[in-house]
Amino acid sequence: MEYRRFFGQAIDRLKAEQRYRVFADLERDASRFPLATWHSDNGGPSREVVIWCSNDYLGMGRHPRVIEAMTTAAERHGVGAGGTRNISGTNHPLVQLEAELADLHGKESALAFTSGWISNLAAISTIAELLPNCLIISDALNHNSMIEGVRRSGCEKTIFRHNDTAHLEEILIAAGPERAKLVVFESLYSMDGDIAPVGEIAALCKKHGALSYVDEVHAVGLYGPRGGGICERDNVMSQIDVIEGTLAKGFGTLGGYIAADHVIIDAVRSYAPSFIFTTALPPAVAAAAGAAVRQLKSSQDERDLHQKQVARTKAALAEAGIPVMPNPSHIVPVFVGDAELCKTASDILLEKHGIYIQPINYPTVARGAERLRVTPTPYHTEAHIVALVEALRDVWRRLGLPFGAMPQVGKIADDKGRRLKIVAAE
């Protein structure tokens, strides 16, 4: 059998649907972020570009205290973890990091994983599996990692319409007070930038005897007086049973985690295969992450400047007639609505203007909802914003894209809250 043919055909399908992903070879400059060197894969010369789509929202990956913590730990402990958590991998900087994270969210314990994707997969599947006859109730737009955690659990699931608390309560009532229930949702949805009514959802969970599990991946570090996320900002952290976050976005390093009651953390630690059999975070990474968490607990400067540059970017784009999808968060989605045009727009920005913004196409967003996802940081200057606006205006003219208010995007869930054409957000 010609096995290679099947793989080739699968790739050809992606290319035909404009869904084939091309990675940009970027050499980030820590001293001058968001500047980077782009190494073209077509043999062209390397050139300087401005990154406008980084998930390192606050630029903590270049913060001097974070870099110093990593280099000092690497020199002292070496660069690897040496094993799983059970077999020599529970290094002291990692234990300290987990204590910092538990304190950040006001929980008894925390548990660190190698990524936010793994923390959702491990925690959701393990928590649900350990509960008798558990019903998982999931928001219609939850991230792929949460969906995979639900699937891995083997439990019955139902989906509530996105951010629809009335629909959620209907499901909770129908499930009955005696049945174990786990409600999983995100605080901030990274593709549209909308924010969940976390307080209402937490209250409904308490009212109807459900465990609440919130993904704060795109909010930790960025919101709340100490960077605890939307739940801290809205003063409901104590009402949420499990808070999941990442170290790779607002904190600028690597890894994921959950924070919760000690018994829940101990159960996940003891039963989750994707935790038990995975090599631990290395000491240098844990030390860097811990430094980032400590810095953002004590400093509001990064968050204030970030929000200031986000507001300026949104205002400048709107004034120029670039169709920014409105939302209350730091996400700046620029609507395109066509996969091929979205990819072409990204290519022109990179090749002609030295601006890197990755196209967001299906399955990350629904077909017909393709967009450029802009993420300002505190290090984007006024000159960067001006250049971005002029570049996007040029691209819009070249491609004949409409200026002005963003058009209506087709619905993304049916009346039962089921996902239609959306699979995952990155």
Coordinates of C-alpha atoms in Angstrom, one line a residue:
M1 CA 0.0 0.0 0.0
E2 CA 1.3 3.5 -0.9
Y3 CA 0.8 5.1 2.5
R4 CA 2.5 8.4 1.5
R5 CA -0.3 9.0 -1.0
F6 CA -2.9 9.3 1.8
F7 CA -0.9 11.8 3.7
G8 CA -0.3 13.8 0.5
Q9 CA -4.0 13.8 -0.3
A10 CA -4.8 15.1 3.2
I11 CA -2.4 18.0 2.7
D12 CA -3.8 18.7 -0.7
R13 CA -7.2 19.0 0.8
L14 CA -6.0 21.6 3.2
K15 CA -4.4 23.6 0.5
A16 CA -7.5 23.5 -1.7
E17 CA -9.6 24.8 1.2
Q18 CA -7.0 27.6 2.0
R19 CA -6.4 25.9 5.4
Y20 CA -2.8 24.9 4.9
R21 CA -0.7 26.6 7.6
V22 CA 2.7 28.2 6.7
F23 CA 5.0 28.9 9.6
A24 CA 7.0 32.1 9.7
D25 CA 10.7 31.6 10.7
L26 CA 11.1 34.5 13.2
E27 CA 14.1 35.4 15.2
R28 CA 12.8 37.4 18.0
D29 CA 15.0 40.2 19.4
A30 CA 14.5 40.3 23.2
S31 CA 16.1 43.7 23.5
R32 CA 13.8 45.2 20.8
F33 CA 10.5 43.3 21.0
P34 CA 8.1 43.4 19.1
L35 CA 10.9 43.6 16.4
A36 CA 12.1 40.3 15.0
T37 CA 14.1 39.0 12.0
W38 CA 12.1 37.1 9.4
H39 CA 14.0 34.4 7.6
S40 CA 12.1 33.9 4.3
D41 CA 11.6 30.3 3.2
N42 CA 11.8 31.3 -0.5
G43 CA 15.4 32.1 -0.5
G44 CA 15.0 35.8 -0.1
P45 CA 17.1 38.0 2.3
S46 CA 16.3 38.1 5.9
R47 CA 14.6 41.3 7.0
E48 CA 13.3 43.1 10.1
V49 CA 9.5 42.8 10.8
V50 CA 7.2 43.9 13.6
I51 CA 5.2 41.1 15.3
W52 CA 1.6 42.1 15.8
C53 CA 0.1 38.7 16.8
S54 CA 2.1 37.5 19.7
N55 CA 0.4 35.7 22.6
D56 CA 3.1 37.2 24.8
Y57 CA 0.6 39.9 25.5
L58 CA 2.6 41.9 28.1
G59 CA 6.1 41.1 26.7
M60 CA 7.1 39.3 29.9
G61 CA 9.2 37.0 27.8
R62 CA 11.8 39.8 27.6
H63 CA 11.4 41.2 31.1
P64 CA 14.9 41.5 32.7
R65 CA 13.7 39.8 36.0
V66 CA 12.2 36.9 34.1
I67 CA 15.4 36.4 32.0
E68 CA 17.6 36.7 35.0
A69 CA 15.6 34.1 36.9
M70 CA 15.8 31.7 34.0
T71 CA 19.5 32.1 33.4
T72 CA 20.4 31.9 37.1
A73 CA 18.3 28.7 37.5
A74 CA 19.8 27.1 34.3
E75 CA 23.3 27.8 35.6
R76 CA 22.5 26.4 39.0
H77 CA 20.3 23.4 38.1
G78 CA 20.9 22.6 34.5
V79 CA 18.5 22.8 31.6
G80 CA 16.4 19.7 31.9
A81 CA 13.9 18.5 34.5
G82 CA 15.5 15.1 34.8
G83 CA 12.2 13.1 34.9
T84 CA 8.5 13.0 35.6
R85 CA 7.2 14.6 38.8
N86 CA 7.3 11.2 40.5
I87 CA 10.8 10.3 39.3
S88 CA 13.2 13.1 40.3
G89 CA 11.3 15.8 38.3
T90 CA 9.7 17.7 41.3
N91 CA 12.4 20.4 41.4
H92 CA 12.3 23.2 44.0
P93 CA 11.6 26.1 41.6
L94 CA 8.5 24.2 40.3
V95 CA 7.2 23.7 43.9
Q96 CA 7.7 27.4 44.5
L97 CA 5.9 28.2 41.2
E98 CA 2.9 26.1 42.3
A99 CA 2.8 28.0 45.6
E100 CA 2.8 31.3 43.8
L101 CA 0.0 30.2 41.5
A102 CA -2.2 28.9 44.4
D103 CA -1.6 32.3 46.1
L104 CA -2.5 34.2 42.9
H105 CA -5.9 32.6 42.8
G106 CA -6.6 32.3 46.5
K107 CA -6.7 28.5 46.3
E108 CA -5.2 25.8 48.6
S109 CA -3.1 24.2 45.9
A110 CA -2.0 24.4 42.3
L111 CA -0.6 21.9 39.8
A112 CA 1.7 22.8 36.9
F113 CA 1.7 21.1 33.5
T114 CA 3.8 21.4 30.4
S115 CA 1.2 23.4 28.6
G116 CA -2.2 24.9 28.9
W117 CA -3.6 22.4 26.4
I118 CA -2.4 19.5 28.6
S119 CA -3.7 21.1 31.8
N120 CA -7.2 21.3 30.3
L121 CA -7.1 17.8 28.8
A122 CA -5.8 16.3 32.1
A123 CA -7.9 18.2 34.6
I124 CA -11.3 18.1 32.9
S125 CA -11.1 14.5 31.9
T126 CA -9.8 13.4 35.4
I127 CA -12.2 15.4 37.5
A128 CA -15.2 14.3 35.4
E129 CA -14.1 10.7 35.3
L130 CA -13.8 10.5 39.1
L131 CA -17.3 11.9 39.7
P132 CA -20.1 9.3 39.6
N133 CA -22.3 9.6 36.5
C134 CA -20.9 13.1 35.8
L135 CA -22.6 15.3 33.3
I136 CA -20.2 17.8 31.7
I137 CA -21.9 21.1 30.6
S138 CA -19.7 22.9 28.2
D139 CA -19.9 26.4 26.5
A140 CA -20.4 26.1 22.8
L141 CA -17.2 28.0 22.0
N142 CA -14.8 26.3 24.3
H143 CA -11.2 25.7 23.2
N144 CA -10.1 22.6 21.6
S145 CA -8.1 21.5 24.7
M146 CA -11.3 21.7 26.7
I147 CA -13.2 19.7 24.1
E148 CA -10.6 17.0 24.1
G149 CA -10.7 16.9 27.9
V150 CA -14.5 16.4 27.7
R151 CA -14.1 13.6 25.1
R152 CA -11.3 11.9 27.1
S153 CA -13.5 11.7 30.2
G154 CA -16.0 9.4 28.5
C155 CA -18.8 11.2 30.4
E156 CA -22.1 12.4 29.0
K157 CA -21.9 15.9 27.8
T158 CA -24.2 18.7 26.8
I159 CA -23.5 22.1 25.4
F160 CA -25.0 25.4 26.4
R161 CA -25.3 28.4 24.0
H162 CA -22.3 30.7 24.2
N163 CA -22.4 32.8 27.3
D164 CA -26.1 32.1 27.6
T165 CA -26.8 31.8 31.4
A166 CA -30.5 31.2 30.9
H167 CA -29.8 28.2 28.7
L168 CA -27.2 27.0 31.2
E169 CA -29.7 27.1 34.0
E170 CA -32.2 25.1 31.9
I171 CA -29.7 22.3 31.6
L172 CA -28.7 22.4 35.2
I173 CA -32.3 22.1 36.3
A174 CA -33.0 19.3 33.9
A175 CA -30.0 17.4 35.2
G176 CA -31.4 17.4 38.7
P177 CA -29.9 18.3 42.1
E178 CA -28.6 14.8 42.8
R179 CA -26.5 14.3 39.7
A180 CA -22.8 15.2 39.6
K181 CA -22.3 18.2 37.2
L182 CA -19.2 19.9 35.9
V183 CA -19.6 23.2 34.1
V184 CA -16.6 24.2 31.9
F185 CA -16.2 27.6 30.2
E186 CA -13.7 30.3 29.4
S187 CA -13.5 33.7 31.0
L188 CA -12.2 35.4 27.8
Y189 CA -12.6 33.9 24.4
S190 CA -9.5 34.6 22.3
M191 CA -10.9 34.9 18.8
D192 CA -13.8 37.3 19.4
G193 CA -12.4 38.8 22.5
D194 CA -15.7 38.6 24.4
I195 CA -15.9 38.0 28.2
A196 CA -18.0 35.4 30.0
P197 CA -20.5 36.4 32.8
V198 CA -18.3 34.6 35.3
G199 CA -20.2 35.7 38.3
E200 CA -23.5 34.6 37.0
I201 CA -22.2 31.3 35.9
A202 CA -20.5 30.7 39.3
A203 CA -23.7 31.6 41.1
L204 CA -25.7 29.2 39.0
C205 CA -23.3 26.4 39.7
K206 CA -23.6 27.0 43.4
K207 CA -27.4 27.2 43.2
H208 CA -27.7 23.9 41.3
G209 CA -24.9 21.9 42.9
A210 CA -22.4 21.9 40.0
L211 CA -18.6 22.2 40.0
S212 CA -17.4 25.2 38.1
Y213 CA -14.2 25.1 35.9
V214 CA -13.0 28.2 34.2
D215 CA -10.2 28.6 31.6
E216 CA -8.5 31.9 32.3
V217 CA -5.7 31.3 29.7
H218 CA -6.2 34.6 27.9
A219 CA -6.8 36.6 31.0
V220 CA -4.2 35.6 33.7
G221 CA -1.6 38.3 34.1
L222 CA -3.7 40.8 32.2
Y223 CA -6.7 41.5 34.4
G224 CA -7.3 41.9 38.1
P225 CA -5.2 43.9 40.6
R226 CA -2.6 41.1 40.9
G227 CA -3.1 39.5 37.5
G228 CA -5.5 36.8 38.6
G229 CA -7.7 37.2 35.6
I230 CA -11.3 38.0 34.9
C231 CA -12.4 36.1 38.0
E232 CA -10.2 38.3 40.2
R233 CA -11.3 41.5 38.4
D234 CA -14.9 40.6 39.0
N235 CA -14.2 39.4 42.6
V236 CA -15.5 35.9 42.1
M237 CA -12.4 33.8 42.4
S238 CA -13.6 32.2 45.6
Q239 CA -16.8 31.2 43.9
I240 CA -15.1 29.2 41.2
D241 CA -14.0 25.6 42.1
V242 CA -11.2 25.1 39.5
I243 CA -9.3 27.9 37.7
E244 CA -7.1 26.9 34.8
G245 CA -4.4 29.1 33.3
T246 CA -1.3 29.3 31.2
L247 CA 2.2 30.5 31.8
A248 CA 2.8 31.0 28.0
K249 CA 0.7 34.1 27.3
G250 CA 0.3 36.9 30.0
F251 CA 3.3 35.5 31.9
G252 CA 5.5 35.1 28.7
T253 CA 7.1 31.7 29.5
L254 CA 5.8 28.1 29.1
G255 CA 3.4 25.7 30.8
G256 CA -0.2 25.5 32.1
Y257 CA -1.7 24.9 35.5
I258 CA -4.8 24.5 37.6
A259 CA -5.6 25.9 41.0
A260 CA -8.2 24.5 43.3
D261 CA -9.0 22.9 46.6
H262 CA -6.2 20.6 47.8
V263 CA -8.3 17.4 47.4
I264 CA -9.1 18.2 43.8
I265 CA -5.5 19.0 43.0
D266 CA -4.3 15.8 44.8
A267 CA -6.8 13.7 42.8
V268 CA -5.7 15.1 39.4
R269 CA -2.0 14.7 40.4
S270 CA -2.7 11.1 41.4
Y271 CA -4.9 10.0 38.5
A272 CA -4.2 12.0 35.3
P273 CA -2.0 9.9 32.9
S274 CA -1.0 13.0 31.0
F275 CA 0.4 14.4 34.2
I276 CA 1.9 11.3 35.7
F277 CA 3.8 10.1 32.6
T278 CA 5.0 13.5 31.3
T279 CA 8.4 15.0 32.1
A280 CA 8.2 17.9 34.5
L281 CA 8.8 21.6 33.6
P282 CA 12.5 22.2 33.9
P283 CA 13.8 24.3 36.8
A284 CA 14.8 27.2 34.6
V285 CA 11.3 27.5 33.0
A286 CA 9.6 27.2 36.4
A287 CA 11.9 29.9 37.9
A288 CA 11.2 32.2 35.0
A289 CA 7.4 31.7 35.2
G290 CA 7.6 32.2 39.0
A291 CA 9.4 35.5 38.5
A292 CA 6.8 36.7 35.9
V293 CA 3.9 35.8 38.3
R294 CA 5.6 37.7 41.2
Q295 CA 6.3 40.7 39.0
L296 CA 2.7 41.0 37.8
K297 CA 1.3 40.4 41.3
S298 CA 3.1 43.5 42.5
S299 CA 3.1 45.7 39.4
Q300 CA 0.2 47.3 37.6
D301 CA 2.4 49.2 35.2
E302 CA 2.5 46.5 32.5
R303 CA -1.3 46.1 32.5
D304 CA -2.0 49.8 32.4
L305 CA 0.3 50.4 29.5
H306 CA -1.0 47.3 27.7
Q307 CA -4.6 48.5 28.0
K308 CA -3.6 52.0 26.9
Q309 CA -1.9 50.7 23.7
V310 CA -4.9 48.3 23.0
A311 CA -7.3 51.3 23.2
R312 CA -5.1 53.4 20.9
T313 CA -4.8 50.6 18.4
K314 CA -8.5 50.0 18.3
A315 CA -9.3 53.7 18.0
A316 CA -6.8 54.2 15.2
L317 CA -8.0 51.2 13.2
A318 CA -11.7 52.3 13.6
E319 CA -10.9 55.8 12.5
A320 CA -9.3 54.5 9.4
G321 CA -12.3 52.4 8.6
I322 CA -10.6 49.0 9.2
P323 CA -13.4 46.6 10.4
V324 CA -12.4 45.7 13.9
M325 CA -14.8 43.3 15.6
P326 CA -16.0 45.1 18.8
N327 CA -15.3 43.6 22.2
P328 CA -14.3 44.7 25.7
S329 CA -10.9 42.9 25.9
H330 CA -7.4 43.3 24.6
I331 CA -8.0 41.1 21.5
V332 CA -8.3 43.1 18.3
P333 CA -9.9 40.9 15.6
V334 CA -9.9 42.5 12.1
F335 CA -12.6 41.0 10.0
V336 CA -11.9 39.7 6.5
G337 CA -14.5 37.0 5.9
D338 CA -12.7 35.0 3.2
A339 CA -10.0 32.4 3.7
E340 CA -8.0 33.2 0.5
L341 CA -8.2 36.9 1.0
C342 CA -7.2 36.6 4.7
K343 CA -4.1 34.6 3.7
T344 CA -3.2 37.0 1.0
A345 CA -3.7 40.0 3.3
S346 CA -1.2 38.4 5.8
D347 CA 1.3 37.7 3.0
I348 CA 1.2 41.3 1.7
L349 CA 1.6 42.7 5.2
L350 CA 4.7 40.6 5.8
E351 CA 6.3 40.9 2.4
K352 CA 5.5 44.5 1.5
H353 CA 5.1 46.2 4.9
G354 CA 7.3 44.1 7.3
I355 CA 4.3 43.4 9.6
Y356 CA 3.6 39.9 10.8
I357 CA 0.0 39.0 11.5
Q358 CA -1.0 35.3 11.1
P359 CA -4.3 34.7 9.2
I360 CA -7.0 33.0 11.3
N361 CA -9.0 30.6 9.2
Y362 CA -11.2 27.6 9.6
P363 CA -11.2 25.5 11.8
T364 CA -10.0 28.1 14.3
V365 CA -13.0 30.2 13.4
A366 CA -16.1 29.5 11.3
R367 CA -16.0 29.6 7.6
G368 CA -16.9 33.1 6.5
A369 CA -15.5 34.5 9.8
E370 CA -11.8 34.6 8.8
R371 CA -9.9 37.4 10.3
L372 CA -6.5 38.9 11.3
R373 CA -6.1 38.8 15.0
V374 CA -4.0 41.7 16.2
T375 CA -2.6 41.7 19.7
P376 CA -1.0 45.0 20.9
T377 CA 1.6 44.9 23.6
P378 CA 3.1 47.5 25.9
Y379 CA 6.1 47.6 23.6
H380 CA 4.2 48.6 20.5
T381 CA 4.9 52.4 20.0
E382 CA 2.8 55.1 18.5
A383 CA 4.9 54.8 15.4
H384 CA 4.2 51.1 15.2
I385 CA 0.4 51.8 15.4
V386 CA 0.6 54.4 12.6
A387 CA 2.5 52.0 10.4
L388 CA 0.0 49.2 11.1
V389 CA -2.9 51.4 10.2
E390 CA -1.3 52.6 6.9
A391 CA -0.3 49.0 6.0
L392 CA -3.8 47.7 6.6
R393 CA -5.4 50.5 4.6
D394 CA -3.0 49.6 1.7
V395 CA -3.9 46.0 1.9
W396 CA -7.7 46.7 2.0
R397 CA -7.4 48.9 -1.1
R398 CA -5.3 46.3 -3.0
L399 CA -7.7 43.5 -2.2
G400 CA -10.9 45.5 -2.6
L401 CA -12.0 44.7 1.0
P402 CA -14.8 46.9 2.4
F403 CA -13.9 49.7 4.8
G404 CA -16.3 50.8 7.5
A405 CA -18.3 49.0 10.2
M406 CA -17.8 45.3 10.5
P407 CA -20.5 43.2 8.7
Q408 CA -22.6 40.7 10.5
V409 CA -20.9 37.3 10.9
G410 CA -23.1 34.2 10.4
K411 CA -24.3 32.4 13.5
I412 CA -21.9 30.0 15.1
A413 CA -24.2 27.8 17.0
D414 CA -27.7 26.4 16.5
D415 CA -30.6 26.7 18.8
K416 CA -29.4 23.8 20.9
G417 CA -26.0 25.5 21.4
R418 CA -24.2 22.9 19.3
R419 CA -21.1 24.0 17.5
L420 CA -21.6 24.4 13.8
K421 CA -18.4 25.2 12.0
I422 CA -16.1 26.2 14.8
V423 CA -13.7 23.6 16.2
A424 CA -11.0 25.4 18.2
A425 CA -9.4 28.7 19.1
E426 CA -5.6 28.9 19.5

